[in-house]
Coordinates of C-alpha atoms and ligand atoms in Angstrom, one line a residue:
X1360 CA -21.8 9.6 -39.4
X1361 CA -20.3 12.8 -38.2
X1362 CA -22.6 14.7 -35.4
X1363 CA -23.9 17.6 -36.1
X1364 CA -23.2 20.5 -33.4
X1365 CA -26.4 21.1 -31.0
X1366 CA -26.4 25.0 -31.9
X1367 CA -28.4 27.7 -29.8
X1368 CA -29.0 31.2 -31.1
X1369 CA -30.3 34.0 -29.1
X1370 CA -32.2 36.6 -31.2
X1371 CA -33.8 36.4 -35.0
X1372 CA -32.2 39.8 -35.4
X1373 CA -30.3 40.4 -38.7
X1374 CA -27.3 38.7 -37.3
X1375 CA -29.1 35.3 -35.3
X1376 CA -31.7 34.8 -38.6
X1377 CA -28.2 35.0 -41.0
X1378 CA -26.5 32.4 -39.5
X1379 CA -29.1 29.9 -39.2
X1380 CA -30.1 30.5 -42.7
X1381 CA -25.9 29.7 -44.0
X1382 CA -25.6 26.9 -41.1
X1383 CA -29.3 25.8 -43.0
X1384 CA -27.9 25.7 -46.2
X1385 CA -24.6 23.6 -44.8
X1386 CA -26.9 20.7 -43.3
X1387 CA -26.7 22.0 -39.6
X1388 CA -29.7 22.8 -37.8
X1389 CA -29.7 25.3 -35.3
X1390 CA -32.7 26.5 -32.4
X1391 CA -33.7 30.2 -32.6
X1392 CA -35.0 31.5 -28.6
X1393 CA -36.7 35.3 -29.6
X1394 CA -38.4 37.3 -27.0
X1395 CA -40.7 38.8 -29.8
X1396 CA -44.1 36.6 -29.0
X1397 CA -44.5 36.1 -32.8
X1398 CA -43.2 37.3 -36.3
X1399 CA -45.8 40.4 -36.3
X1400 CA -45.4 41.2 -32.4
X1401 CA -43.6 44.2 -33.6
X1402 CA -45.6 47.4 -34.1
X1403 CA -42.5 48.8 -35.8
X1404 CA -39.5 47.3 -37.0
X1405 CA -37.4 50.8 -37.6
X1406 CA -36.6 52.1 -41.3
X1407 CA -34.3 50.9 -44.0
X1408 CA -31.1 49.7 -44.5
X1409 CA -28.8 49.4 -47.0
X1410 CA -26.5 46.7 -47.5
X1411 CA -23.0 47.3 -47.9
X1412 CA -21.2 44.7 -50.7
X1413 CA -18.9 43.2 -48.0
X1414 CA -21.4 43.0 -45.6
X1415 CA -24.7 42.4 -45.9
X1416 CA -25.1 41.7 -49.7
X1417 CA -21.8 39.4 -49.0
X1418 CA -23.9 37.3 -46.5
X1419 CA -27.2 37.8 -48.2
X1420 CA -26.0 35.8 -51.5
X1421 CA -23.9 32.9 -49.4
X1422 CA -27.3 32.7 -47.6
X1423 CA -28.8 31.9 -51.3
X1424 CA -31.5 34.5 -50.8
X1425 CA -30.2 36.9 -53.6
X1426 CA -33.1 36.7 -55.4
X1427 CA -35.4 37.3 -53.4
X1428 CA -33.5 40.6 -51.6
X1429 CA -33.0 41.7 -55.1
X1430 CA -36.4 42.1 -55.9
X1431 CA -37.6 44.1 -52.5
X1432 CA -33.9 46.1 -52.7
X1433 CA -34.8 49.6 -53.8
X1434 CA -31.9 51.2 -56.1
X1435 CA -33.7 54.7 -56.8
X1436 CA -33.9 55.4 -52.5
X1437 CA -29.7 55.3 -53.3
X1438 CA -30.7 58.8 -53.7
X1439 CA -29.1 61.5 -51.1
X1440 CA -29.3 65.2 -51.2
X1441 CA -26.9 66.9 -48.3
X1442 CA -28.5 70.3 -47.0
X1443 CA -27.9 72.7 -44.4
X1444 CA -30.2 73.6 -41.2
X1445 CA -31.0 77.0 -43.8
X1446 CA -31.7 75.3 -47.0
X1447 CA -28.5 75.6 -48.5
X1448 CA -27.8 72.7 -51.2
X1449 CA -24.6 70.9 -50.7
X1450 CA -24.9 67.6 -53.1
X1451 CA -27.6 65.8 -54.6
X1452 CA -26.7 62.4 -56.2
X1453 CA -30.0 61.2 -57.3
X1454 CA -29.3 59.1 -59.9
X1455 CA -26.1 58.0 -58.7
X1456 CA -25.4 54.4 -58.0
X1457 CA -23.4 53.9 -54.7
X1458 CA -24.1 50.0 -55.1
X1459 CA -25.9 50.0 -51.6
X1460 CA -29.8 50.1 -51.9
X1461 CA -32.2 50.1 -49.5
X1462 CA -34.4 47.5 -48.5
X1463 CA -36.9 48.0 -45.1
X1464 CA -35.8 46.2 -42.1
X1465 CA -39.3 44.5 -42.0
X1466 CA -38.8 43.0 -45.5
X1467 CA -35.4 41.9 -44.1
X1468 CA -36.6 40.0 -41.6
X1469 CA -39.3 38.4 -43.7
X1470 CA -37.6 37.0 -46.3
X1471 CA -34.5 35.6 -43.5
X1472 CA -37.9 34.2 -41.6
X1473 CA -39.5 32.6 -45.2
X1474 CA -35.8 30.9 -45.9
X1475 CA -35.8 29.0 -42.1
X1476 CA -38.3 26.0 -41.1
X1477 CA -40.4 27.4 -39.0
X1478 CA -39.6 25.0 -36.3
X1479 CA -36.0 26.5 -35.8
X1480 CA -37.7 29.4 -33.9
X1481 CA -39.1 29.4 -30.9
X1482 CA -41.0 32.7 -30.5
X1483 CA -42.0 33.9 -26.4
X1484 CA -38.9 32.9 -25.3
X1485 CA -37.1 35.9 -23.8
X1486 CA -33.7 34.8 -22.2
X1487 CA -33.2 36.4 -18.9
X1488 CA -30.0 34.8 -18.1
X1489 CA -26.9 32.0 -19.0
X1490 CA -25.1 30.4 -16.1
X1491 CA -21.4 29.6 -17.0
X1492 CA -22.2 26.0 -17.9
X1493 CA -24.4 26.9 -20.8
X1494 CA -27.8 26.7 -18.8
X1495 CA -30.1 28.9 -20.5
X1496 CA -32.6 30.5 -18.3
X1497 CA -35.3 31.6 -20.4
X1498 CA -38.6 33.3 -19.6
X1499 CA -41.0 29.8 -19.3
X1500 CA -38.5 27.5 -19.3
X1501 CA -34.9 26.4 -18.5
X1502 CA -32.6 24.5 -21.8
X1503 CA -29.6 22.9 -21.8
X1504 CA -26.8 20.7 -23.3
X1505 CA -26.0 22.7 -26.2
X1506 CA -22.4 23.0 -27.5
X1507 CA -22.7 26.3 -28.4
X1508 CA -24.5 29.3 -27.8
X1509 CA -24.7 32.5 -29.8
X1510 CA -25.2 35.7 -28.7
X1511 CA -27.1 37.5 -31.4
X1512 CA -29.5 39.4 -29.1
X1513 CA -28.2 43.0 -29.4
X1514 CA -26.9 45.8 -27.1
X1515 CA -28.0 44.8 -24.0
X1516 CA -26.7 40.6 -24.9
X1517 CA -26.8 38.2 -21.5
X1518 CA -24.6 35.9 -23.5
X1519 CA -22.2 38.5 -23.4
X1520 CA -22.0 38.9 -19.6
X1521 CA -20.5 35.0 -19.3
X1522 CA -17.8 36.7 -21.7
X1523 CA -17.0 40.0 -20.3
X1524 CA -18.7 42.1 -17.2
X1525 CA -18.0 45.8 -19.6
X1526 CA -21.6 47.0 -20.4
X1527 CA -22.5 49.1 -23.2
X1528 CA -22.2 53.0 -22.3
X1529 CA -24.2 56.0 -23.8
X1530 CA -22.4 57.7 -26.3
X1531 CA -23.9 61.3 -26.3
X1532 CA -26.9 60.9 -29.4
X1533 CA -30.5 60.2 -28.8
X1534 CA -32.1 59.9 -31.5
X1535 CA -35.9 60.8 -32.4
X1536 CA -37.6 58.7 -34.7
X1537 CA -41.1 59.7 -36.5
X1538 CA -43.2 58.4 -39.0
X1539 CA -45.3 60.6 -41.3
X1540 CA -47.8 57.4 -43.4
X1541 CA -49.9 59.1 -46.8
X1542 CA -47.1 61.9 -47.2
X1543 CA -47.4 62.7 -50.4
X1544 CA -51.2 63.5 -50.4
X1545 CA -51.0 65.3 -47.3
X1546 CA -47.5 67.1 -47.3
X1547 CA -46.5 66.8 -51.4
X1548 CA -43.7 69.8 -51.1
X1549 CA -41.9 68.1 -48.0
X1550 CA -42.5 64.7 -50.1
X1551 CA -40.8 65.8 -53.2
X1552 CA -38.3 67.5 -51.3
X1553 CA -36.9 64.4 -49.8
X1554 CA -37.9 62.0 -53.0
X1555 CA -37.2 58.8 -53.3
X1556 CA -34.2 58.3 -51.3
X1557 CA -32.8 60.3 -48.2
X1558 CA -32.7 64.0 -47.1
X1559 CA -29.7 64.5 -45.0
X1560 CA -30.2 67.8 -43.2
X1561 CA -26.8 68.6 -40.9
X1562 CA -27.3 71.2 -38.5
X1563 CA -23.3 71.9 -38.2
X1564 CA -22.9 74.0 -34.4
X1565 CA -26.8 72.7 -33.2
X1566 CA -25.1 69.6 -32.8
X1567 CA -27.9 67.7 -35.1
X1568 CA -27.7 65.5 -37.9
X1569 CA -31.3 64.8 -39.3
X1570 CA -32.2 61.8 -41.9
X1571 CA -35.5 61.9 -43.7
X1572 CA -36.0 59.1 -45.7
X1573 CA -38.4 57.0 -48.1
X1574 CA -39.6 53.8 -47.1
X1575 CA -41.0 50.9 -49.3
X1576 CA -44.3 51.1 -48.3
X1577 CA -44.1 54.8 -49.3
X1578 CA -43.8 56.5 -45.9
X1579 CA -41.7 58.8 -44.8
X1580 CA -39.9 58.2 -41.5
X1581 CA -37.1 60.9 -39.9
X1582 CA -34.3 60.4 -37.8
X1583 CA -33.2 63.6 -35.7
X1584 CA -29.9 62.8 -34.2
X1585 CA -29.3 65.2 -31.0
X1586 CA -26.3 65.7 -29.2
X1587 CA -27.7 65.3 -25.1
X1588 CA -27.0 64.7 -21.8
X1589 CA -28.1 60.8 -21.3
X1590 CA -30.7 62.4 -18.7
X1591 CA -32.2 65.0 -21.1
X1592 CA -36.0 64.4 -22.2
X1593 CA -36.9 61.6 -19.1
X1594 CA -39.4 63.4 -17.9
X1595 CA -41.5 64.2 -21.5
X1596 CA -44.1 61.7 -22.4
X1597 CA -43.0 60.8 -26.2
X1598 CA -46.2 58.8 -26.4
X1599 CA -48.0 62.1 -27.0
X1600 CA -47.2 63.9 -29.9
X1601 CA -48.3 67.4 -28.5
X1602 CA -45.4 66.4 -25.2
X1603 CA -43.2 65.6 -27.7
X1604 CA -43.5 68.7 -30.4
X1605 CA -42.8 70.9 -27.0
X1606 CA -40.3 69.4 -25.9
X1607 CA -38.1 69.1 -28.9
X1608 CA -39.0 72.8 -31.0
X1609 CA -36.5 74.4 -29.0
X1610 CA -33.5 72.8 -30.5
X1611 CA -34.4 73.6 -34.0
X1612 CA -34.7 77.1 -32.8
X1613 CA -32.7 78.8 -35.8
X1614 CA -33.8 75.9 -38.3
X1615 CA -35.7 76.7 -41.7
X1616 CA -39.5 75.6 -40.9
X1617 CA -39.5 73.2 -43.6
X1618 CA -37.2 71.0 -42.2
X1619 CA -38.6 70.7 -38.7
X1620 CA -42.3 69.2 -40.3
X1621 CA -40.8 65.9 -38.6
X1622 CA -41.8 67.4 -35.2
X1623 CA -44.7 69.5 -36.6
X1624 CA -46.7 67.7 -39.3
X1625 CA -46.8 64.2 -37.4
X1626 CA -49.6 63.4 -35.1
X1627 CA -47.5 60.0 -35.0
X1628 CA -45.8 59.7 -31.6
X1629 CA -42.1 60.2 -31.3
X1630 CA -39.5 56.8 -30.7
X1631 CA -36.9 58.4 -28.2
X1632 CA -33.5 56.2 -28.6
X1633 CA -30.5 56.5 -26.2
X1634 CA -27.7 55.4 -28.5
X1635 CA -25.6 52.9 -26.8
X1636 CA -21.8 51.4 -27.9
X1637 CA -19.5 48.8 -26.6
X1638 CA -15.9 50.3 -26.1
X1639 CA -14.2 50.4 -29.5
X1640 CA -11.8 47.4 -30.0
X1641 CA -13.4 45.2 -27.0
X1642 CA -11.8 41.9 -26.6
X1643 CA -12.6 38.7 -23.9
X1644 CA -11.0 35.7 -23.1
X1645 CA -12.3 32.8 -25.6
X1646 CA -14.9 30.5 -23.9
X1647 CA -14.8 27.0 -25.8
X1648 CA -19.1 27.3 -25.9
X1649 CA -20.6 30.7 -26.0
X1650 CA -19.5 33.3 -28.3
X1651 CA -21.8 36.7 -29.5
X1652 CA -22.4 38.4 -33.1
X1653 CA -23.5 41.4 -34.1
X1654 CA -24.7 44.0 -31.9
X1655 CA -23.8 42.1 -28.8
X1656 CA -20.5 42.4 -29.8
X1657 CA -19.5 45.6 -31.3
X1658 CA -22.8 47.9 -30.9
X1659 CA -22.0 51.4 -32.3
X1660 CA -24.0 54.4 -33.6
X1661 CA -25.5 54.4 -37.1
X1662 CA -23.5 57.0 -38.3
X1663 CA -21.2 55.2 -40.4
X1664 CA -24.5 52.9 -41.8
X1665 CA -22.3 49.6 -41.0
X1666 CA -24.2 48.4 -37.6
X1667 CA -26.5 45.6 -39.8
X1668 CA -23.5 44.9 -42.1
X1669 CA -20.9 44.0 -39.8
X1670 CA -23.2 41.8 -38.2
X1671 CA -24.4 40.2 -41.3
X1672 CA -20.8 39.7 -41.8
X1673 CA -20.2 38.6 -38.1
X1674 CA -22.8 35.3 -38.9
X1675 CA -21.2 35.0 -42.2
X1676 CA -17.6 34.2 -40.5
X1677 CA -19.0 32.5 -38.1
X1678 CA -21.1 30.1 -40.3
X1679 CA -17.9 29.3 -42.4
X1680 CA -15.8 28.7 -39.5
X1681 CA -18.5 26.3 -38.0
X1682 CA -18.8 24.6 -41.5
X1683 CA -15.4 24.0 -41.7
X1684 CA -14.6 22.7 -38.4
X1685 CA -18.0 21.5 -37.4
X1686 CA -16.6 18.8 -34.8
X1687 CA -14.1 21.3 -33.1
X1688 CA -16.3 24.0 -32.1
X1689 CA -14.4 25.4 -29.8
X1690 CA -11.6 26.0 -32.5
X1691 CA -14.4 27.6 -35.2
X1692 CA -15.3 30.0 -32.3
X1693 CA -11.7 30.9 -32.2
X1694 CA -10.6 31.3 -35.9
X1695 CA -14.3 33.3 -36.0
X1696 CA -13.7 35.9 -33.2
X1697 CA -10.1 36.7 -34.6
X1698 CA -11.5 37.8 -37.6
X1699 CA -14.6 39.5 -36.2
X1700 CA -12.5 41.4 -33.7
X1701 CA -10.7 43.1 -36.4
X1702 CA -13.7 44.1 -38.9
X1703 CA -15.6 45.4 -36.0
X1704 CA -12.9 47.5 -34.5
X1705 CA -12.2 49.1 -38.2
X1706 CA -16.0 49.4 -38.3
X1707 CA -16.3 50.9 -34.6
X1708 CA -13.6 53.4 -35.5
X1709 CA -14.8 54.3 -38.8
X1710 CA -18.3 55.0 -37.0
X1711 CA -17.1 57.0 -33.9
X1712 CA -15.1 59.3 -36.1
X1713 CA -17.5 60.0 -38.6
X1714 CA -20.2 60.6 -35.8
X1715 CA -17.9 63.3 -33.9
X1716 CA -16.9 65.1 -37.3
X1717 CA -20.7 64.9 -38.7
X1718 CA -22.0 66.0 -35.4
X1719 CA -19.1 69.2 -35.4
X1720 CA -19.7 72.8 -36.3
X1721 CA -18.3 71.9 -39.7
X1722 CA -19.9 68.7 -40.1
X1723 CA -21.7 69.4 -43.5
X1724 CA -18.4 70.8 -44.4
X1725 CA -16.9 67.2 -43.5
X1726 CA -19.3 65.6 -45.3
X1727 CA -19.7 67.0 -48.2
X1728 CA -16.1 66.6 -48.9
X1729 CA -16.4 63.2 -48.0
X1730 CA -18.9 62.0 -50.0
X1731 CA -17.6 63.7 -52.9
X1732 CA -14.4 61.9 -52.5
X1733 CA -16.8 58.4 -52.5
X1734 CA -18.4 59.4 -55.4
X1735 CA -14.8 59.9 -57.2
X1736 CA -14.3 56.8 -56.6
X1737 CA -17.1 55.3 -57.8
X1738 CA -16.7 57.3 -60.6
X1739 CA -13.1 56.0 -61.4
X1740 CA -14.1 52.1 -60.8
X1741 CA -12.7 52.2 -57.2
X1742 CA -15.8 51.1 -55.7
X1743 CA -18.9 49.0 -55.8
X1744 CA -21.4 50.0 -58.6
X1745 CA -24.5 48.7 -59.8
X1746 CA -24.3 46.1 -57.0
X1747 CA -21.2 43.9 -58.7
X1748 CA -17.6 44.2 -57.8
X1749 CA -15.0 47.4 -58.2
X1750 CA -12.5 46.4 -60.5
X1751 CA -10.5 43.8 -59.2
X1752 CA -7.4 46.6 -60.0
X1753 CA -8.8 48.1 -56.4
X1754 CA -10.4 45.4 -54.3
X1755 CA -8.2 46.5 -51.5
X1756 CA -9.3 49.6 -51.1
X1757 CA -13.1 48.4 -50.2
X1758 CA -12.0 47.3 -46.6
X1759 CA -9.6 49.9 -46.0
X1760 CA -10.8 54.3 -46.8
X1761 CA -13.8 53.4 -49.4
X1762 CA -16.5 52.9 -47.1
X1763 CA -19.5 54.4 -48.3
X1764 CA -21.7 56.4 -45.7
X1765 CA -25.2 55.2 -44.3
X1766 CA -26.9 58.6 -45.6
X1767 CA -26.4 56.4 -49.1
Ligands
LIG2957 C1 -32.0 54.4 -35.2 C2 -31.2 53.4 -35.7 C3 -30.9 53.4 -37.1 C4 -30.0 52.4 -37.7 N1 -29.7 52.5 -39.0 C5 -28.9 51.7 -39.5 C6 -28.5 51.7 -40.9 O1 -29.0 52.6 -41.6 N2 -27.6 50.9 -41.4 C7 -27.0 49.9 -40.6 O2 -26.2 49.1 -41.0 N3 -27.4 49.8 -39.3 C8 -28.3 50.6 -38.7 N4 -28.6 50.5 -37.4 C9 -28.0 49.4 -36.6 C10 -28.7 48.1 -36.9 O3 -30.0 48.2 -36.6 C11 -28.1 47.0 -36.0 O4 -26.7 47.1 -36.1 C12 -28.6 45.6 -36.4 O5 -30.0 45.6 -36.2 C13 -27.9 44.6 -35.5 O6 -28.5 43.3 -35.7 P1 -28.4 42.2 -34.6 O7 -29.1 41.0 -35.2 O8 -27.1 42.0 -34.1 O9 -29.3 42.8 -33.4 P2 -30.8 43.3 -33.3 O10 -31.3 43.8 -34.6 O11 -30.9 44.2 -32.1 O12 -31.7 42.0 -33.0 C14 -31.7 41.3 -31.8 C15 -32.8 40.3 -31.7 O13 -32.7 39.7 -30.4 C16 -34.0 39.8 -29.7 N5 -33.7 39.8 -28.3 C17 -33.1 40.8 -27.6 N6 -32.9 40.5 -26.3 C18 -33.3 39.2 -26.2 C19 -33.4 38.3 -25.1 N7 -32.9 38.6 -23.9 N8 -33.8 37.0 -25.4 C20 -34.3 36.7 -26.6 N9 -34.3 37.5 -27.7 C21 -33.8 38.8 -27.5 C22 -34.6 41.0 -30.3 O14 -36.0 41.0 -30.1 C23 -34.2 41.0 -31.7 O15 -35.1 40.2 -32.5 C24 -29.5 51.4 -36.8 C25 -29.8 51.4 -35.5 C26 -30.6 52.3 -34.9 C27 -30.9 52.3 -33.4

């Protein structure tokens, strides 16, 4: 009988949880080592993501967990209304189906978790480094004698430094995350003003970009997207709320009131995130036994809403290159990385040019155009609707311009 490869996986991310679950399916067990102490270590996971046809949704169904995504994937929050820093409309497409709906990133998770035996992951088990023969120095413990380890641990990967020494570098955003819970008994107008969806609110020459959107669990949680020295804020406590308000009031200076509630109406604290990315296009010599996915590999900005996808995607290519050459591994981690490379370099691009035009003093201006053209298409049959295909007629296109934006 053929033996199975001895597979380890560094992260139950999006990407690590992904492959094990299609490597699973194909008869090949793999060992998941997650810093996270247990499943609930996590106070909060982050907001929602949608799921882009060739990404996520594409990996979601070979993983056979269709059904179950189906039913916690939320079609109405589709919804996106595009306003200026003054109040001025742009586009509402409530109602519109982009074919990308939102599920939470907890719910994610879950449902990945439910579809793995629980004996694939090995919670508490932080990895602090790899030494060059596959030695995996982990936070209680030292493994070895695997004949192949994946890199699925994020930005800051230590697979990745037995590939390449380049290090992730700031790009220029921080982002400030808040959560407002029972929002529509204690702030109804600012609830019904971002609905069931997303409120995009582009503050054009302030340098902002601010997402407001609806969670599952019927929360509202805000994403304020600031244009900053890598530097700027180090010294505020974001812990406490009051710190926090003070500190970031100023840059809404000429903002309509009703849009900066994120800062004021929270007593939540504020999530301060330095957005990191990995040069666009990065490349390493192969290495027959280590390769990374996701994150590790291409981390870029959300702007373009493909971070999760394309590394969805990453542990779908990978799984099917491992499935079909599961006694060459070193030749699946080859045929996997060519393809990888290119998607994530299209998706890198994609996202750094759609951050510096949204982030521009015409962004809304950029945007609005854009997603008008999208919606065109979707209108013609061009693209993804109501989760199925575009007609066949166009298929090419879905890889190439029609990429539909994360404020869907
Ligand atoms: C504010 C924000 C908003 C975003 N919004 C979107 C969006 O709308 N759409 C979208 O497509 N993408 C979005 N993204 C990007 C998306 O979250 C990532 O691209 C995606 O989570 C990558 O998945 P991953 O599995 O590669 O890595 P991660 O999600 O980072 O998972 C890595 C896992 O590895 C574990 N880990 C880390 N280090 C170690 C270690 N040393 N040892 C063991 N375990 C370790 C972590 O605990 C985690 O479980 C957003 C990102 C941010 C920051």
């Amino acid at each position: 009988m053929e033996r199975k490869p001895n597979i380890a996986i560094i992260g139950a991310g999006p990407s690590g949880l992904t492959l094990a679950r299609i490597l699973h399916q194909h008869g090949i067990p793999t060992t998941i080592f997650e810093r996270d102490e247990s499943q609930n270590a996590r106070k909060t996971e982050g907001g929602s993501l949608d799921l882009s046809l060739d990404g996520g949704q594409k990996a979601i169904r070979m993983a056979g967990i269709w059904e179950e995504y189906n039913k916690l994937a939320r079609y109405e929050a589709e919804a996106l209304k595009l306003i200026d820093r003054h109040g001025k409309v742009y586009l509402d497409s409530t109602g519109f189906d982009t074919g990308r709906p939102e599920i939470d990133r907890t719910e994610l998770r879950r449902i990945l978790l439910e579809s793995l035996p629980k004996e694939y992951i090995r919670w508490n088990h932080h990895l602090k480094r790899v030494d060059p023969d596959g030695t995996l120095h982990l936070a209680h413990t030292i493994e070895s004698g695997f004949d192949l380890i994946v890199g699925a641990e994020g930005t800051w990967s230590k697979v990745r430094n037995v590939l390449t020494p380049i290090q992730p570098f700031y790009s220029g955003v921080t982002v400030y995350e808040t959560l407002y819970e029972n929002v529509d008994e204690a702030h109804p107008e600012f609830a019904a003003l971002v609905g069931e969806g997303s409120l995009l609110v582009i503050g054009n020459e302030t340098g902002i970009h601010q997402m407001t959107q609806r969670q599952g669990d019927r929360s509202i949680r805000t994403y304020a997207y600031i244009r900053q020295p890598e530097t700027w804020g180090s010294d505020v406590d974001w812990h406490d709320p009051k710190a926090a308000r003070e500190a970031l009031l100023p840059w809404f200076n000429d903002w309509d009131p009703q849009f900066t509630q994120f800062v004021t109406a929270t007593e939540n604290p504020v999530l301060a995130r330095k957005l990191y990315i990995l040069p666009v296009g990065l490349r390493w010599p192969h290495k027959d036994n280590f390769t990374i996915i996701g994150d590790a590999a291409h981390v870029m900005t959300p702007f373009e809403g493909e971070g999760v996808n394309a590394a969805m995607r990453d542990s779908l290519e990978l799984a099917q290159a491992i499935i079909a050459n599961p006694t060459d591994i070193p030749q699946a981690v080859k045929n996997y990385e060519e393809i990888m490379w290119k998607i994530g370099e299209q998706k890198q691009k994609q996202t750094w040019d759609n951050m510096m035009r949204t982030l521009d003093y015409n962004g809304i201006e950029y945007l609005h155009d854009r997603l008008q053209h999208l919606m065109g298409m979707i209108k013609e049959g061009k693209m993804a609707k109501n989760g199925t295909p575009p007609n066949p007629k166009y298929s090419h296109i879905l890889n190439t311009e029609a990429q539909i934006l994360e404020v869907f």
